mmCIF file of C-alpha atoms in Angstrom:
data_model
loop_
_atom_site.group_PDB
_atom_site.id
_atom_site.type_symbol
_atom_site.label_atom_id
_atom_site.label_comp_id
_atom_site.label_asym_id
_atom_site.label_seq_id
_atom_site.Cartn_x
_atom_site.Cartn_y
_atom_site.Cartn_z
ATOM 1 C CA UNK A 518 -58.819 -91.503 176.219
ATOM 2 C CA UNK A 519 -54.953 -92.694 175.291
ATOM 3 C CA UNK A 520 -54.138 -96.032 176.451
ATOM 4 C CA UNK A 521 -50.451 -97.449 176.289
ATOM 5 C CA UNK A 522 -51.133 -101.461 177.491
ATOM 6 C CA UNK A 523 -47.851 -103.548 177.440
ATOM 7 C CA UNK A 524 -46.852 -107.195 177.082
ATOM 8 C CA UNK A 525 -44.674 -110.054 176.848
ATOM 9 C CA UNK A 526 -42.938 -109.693 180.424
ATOM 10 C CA UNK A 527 -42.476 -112.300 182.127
ATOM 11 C CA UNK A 528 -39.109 -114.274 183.647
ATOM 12 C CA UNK A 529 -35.959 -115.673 181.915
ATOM 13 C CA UNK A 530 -32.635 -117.088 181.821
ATOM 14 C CA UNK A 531 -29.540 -115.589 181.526
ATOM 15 C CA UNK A 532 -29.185 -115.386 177.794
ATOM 16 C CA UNK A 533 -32.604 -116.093 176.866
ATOM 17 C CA UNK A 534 -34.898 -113.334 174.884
ATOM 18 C CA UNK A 535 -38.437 -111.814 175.401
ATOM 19 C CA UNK A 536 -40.515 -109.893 173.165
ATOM 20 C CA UNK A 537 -42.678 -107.009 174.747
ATOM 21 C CA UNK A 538 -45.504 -105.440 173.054
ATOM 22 C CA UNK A 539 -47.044 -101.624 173.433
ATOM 23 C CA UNK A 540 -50.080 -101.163 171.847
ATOM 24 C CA UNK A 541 -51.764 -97.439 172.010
ATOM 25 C CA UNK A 542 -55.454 -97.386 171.903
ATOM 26 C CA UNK A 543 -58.095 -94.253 171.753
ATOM 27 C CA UNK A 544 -56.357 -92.440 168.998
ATOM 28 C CA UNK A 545 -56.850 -92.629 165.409
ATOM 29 C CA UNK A 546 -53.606 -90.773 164.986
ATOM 30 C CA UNK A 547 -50.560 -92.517 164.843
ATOM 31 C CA UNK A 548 -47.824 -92.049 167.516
ATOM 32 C CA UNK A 549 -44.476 -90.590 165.528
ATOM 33 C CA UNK A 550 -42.519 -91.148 168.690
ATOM 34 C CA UNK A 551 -42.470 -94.087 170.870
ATOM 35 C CA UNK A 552 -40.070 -95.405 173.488
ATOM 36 C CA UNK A 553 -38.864 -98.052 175.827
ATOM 37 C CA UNK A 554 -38.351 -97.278 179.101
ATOM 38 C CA UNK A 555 -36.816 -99.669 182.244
ATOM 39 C CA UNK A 556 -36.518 -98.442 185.630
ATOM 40 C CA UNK A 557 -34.551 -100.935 188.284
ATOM 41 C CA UNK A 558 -35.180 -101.179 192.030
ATOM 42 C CA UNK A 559 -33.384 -98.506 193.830
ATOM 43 C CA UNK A 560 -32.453 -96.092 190.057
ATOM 44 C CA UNK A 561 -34.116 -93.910 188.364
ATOM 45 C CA UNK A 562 -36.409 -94.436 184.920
ATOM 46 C CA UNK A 563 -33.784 -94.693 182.070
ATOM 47 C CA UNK A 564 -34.102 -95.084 177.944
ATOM 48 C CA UNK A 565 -33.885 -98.326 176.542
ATOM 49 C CA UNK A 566 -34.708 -97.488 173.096
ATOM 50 C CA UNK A 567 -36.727 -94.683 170.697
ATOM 51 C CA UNK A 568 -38.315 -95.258 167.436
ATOM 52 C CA UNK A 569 -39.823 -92.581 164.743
ATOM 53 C CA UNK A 570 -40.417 -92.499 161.487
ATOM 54 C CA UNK A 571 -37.519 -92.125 160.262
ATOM 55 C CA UNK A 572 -35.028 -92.968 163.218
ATOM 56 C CA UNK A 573 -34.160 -95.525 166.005
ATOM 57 C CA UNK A 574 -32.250 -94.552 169.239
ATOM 58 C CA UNK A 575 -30.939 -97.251 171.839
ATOM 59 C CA UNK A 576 -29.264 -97.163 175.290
ATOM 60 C CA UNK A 577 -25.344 -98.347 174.702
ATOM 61 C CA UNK A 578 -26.200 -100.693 177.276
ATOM 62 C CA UNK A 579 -28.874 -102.708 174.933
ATOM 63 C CA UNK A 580 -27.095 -101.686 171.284
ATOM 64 C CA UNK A 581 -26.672 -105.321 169.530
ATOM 65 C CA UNK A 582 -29.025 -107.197 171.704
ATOM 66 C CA UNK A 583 -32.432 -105.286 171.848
ATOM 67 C CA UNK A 584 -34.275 -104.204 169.069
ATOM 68 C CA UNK A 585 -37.113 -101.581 168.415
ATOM 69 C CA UNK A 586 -39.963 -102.215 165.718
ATOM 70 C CA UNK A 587 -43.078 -100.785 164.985
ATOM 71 C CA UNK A 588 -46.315 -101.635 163.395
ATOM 72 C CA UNK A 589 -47.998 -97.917 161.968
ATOM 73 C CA UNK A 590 -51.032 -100.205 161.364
ATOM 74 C CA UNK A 591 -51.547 -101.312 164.777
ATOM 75 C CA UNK A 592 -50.281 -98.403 166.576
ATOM 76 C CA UNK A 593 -47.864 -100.331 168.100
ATOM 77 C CA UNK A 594 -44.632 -100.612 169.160
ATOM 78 C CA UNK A 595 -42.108 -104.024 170.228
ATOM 79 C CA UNK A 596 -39.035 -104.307 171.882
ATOM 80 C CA UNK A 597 -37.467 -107.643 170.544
ATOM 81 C CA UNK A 598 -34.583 -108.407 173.738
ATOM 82 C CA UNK A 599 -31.912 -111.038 173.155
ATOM 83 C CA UNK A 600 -28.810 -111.828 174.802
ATOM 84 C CA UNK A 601 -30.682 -110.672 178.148
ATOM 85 C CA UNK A 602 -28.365 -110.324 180.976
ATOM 86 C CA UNK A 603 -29.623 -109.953 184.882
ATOM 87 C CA UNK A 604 -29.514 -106.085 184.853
ATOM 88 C CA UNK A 605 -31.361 -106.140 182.419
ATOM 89 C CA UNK A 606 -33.980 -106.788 185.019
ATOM 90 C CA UNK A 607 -36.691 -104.331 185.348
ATOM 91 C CA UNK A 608 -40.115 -102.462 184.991
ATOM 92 C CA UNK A 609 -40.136 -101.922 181.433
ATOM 93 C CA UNK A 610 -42.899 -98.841 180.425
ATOM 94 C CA UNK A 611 -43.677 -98.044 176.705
ATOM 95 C CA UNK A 612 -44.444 -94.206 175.827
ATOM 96 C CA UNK A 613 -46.030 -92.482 172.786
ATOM 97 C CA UNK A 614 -46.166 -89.142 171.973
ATOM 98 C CA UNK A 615 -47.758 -87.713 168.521
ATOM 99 C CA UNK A 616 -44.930 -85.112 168.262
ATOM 100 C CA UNK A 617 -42.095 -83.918 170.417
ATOM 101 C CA UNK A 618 -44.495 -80.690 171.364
ATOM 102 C CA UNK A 619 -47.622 -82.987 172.255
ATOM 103 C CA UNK A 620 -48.388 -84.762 175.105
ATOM 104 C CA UNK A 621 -46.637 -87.759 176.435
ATOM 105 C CA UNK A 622 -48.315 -90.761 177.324
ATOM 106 C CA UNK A 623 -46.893 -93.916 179.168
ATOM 107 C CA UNK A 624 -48.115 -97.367 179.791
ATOM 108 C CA UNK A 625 -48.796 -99.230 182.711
ATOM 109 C CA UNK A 626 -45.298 -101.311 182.983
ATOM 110 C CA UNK A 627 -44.368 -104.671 182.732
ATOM 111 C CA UNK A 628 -41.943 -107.062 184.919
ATOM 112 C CA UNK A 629 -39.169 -108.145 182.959
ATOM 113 C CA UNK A 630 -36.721 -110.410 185.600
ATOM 114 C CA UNK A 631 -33.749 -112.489 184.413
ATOM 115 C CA UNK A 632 -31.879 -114.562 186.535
ATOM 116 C CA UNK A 633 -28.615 -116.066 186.389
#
């Protein structure tokens, strides 16, 4: 059975960073799409940022602070977050999917809160 388990949440100052970590377990295939995910009290579930093999996609509101990385080996997949700013605060869920026709799989979510 698929398992997404994240980490690295946790709570920060304005300006401070966090690293989260997504790793998928229960496959020996590796993921060619994975994502970032945040969803905010009160708004719906929205893209941070999507990695591939051969591309990266981010949310304008994270381009230049956020980064996506991943680690084939592992089967897993970081979001590096700098420059974090109070909306920035949310539930942050990881997904995998082998291909865009396969099923999608997401983790468990982690709390990600930045005060000011």
């Amino acid at each position: 059975q698929v398992q997404l388990v994240e980490s690295g949440g946790g709570l920060v100052q304005a300006g401070g960073s966090l690293r989260l970590s997504c790793a998928v377990s229960g496959s020996s295939f590796v993921f060619n799409i994975m994502g970032w995910y945040r969803q905010a009290p009160g708004k719906q579930r929205e893209l941070v940022a999507r990695i591939t093999r051969s591309s990266t996609v981010y949310a304008d509101s994270v381009k230049g602070r956020f980064t996506i990385s991943r680690d084939n080996a592992k089967n897993t997949v970081y979001l590096q977050m700098n420059s974090l700013k109070p909306e920035d605060t949310a539930v942050y869920y990881c997904n995998a999917a082998l291909t865009e026709h396969t099923a999608l799989y997401w983790g468990q979510g982690t709390q990600v809160t930045v005060s000011s």
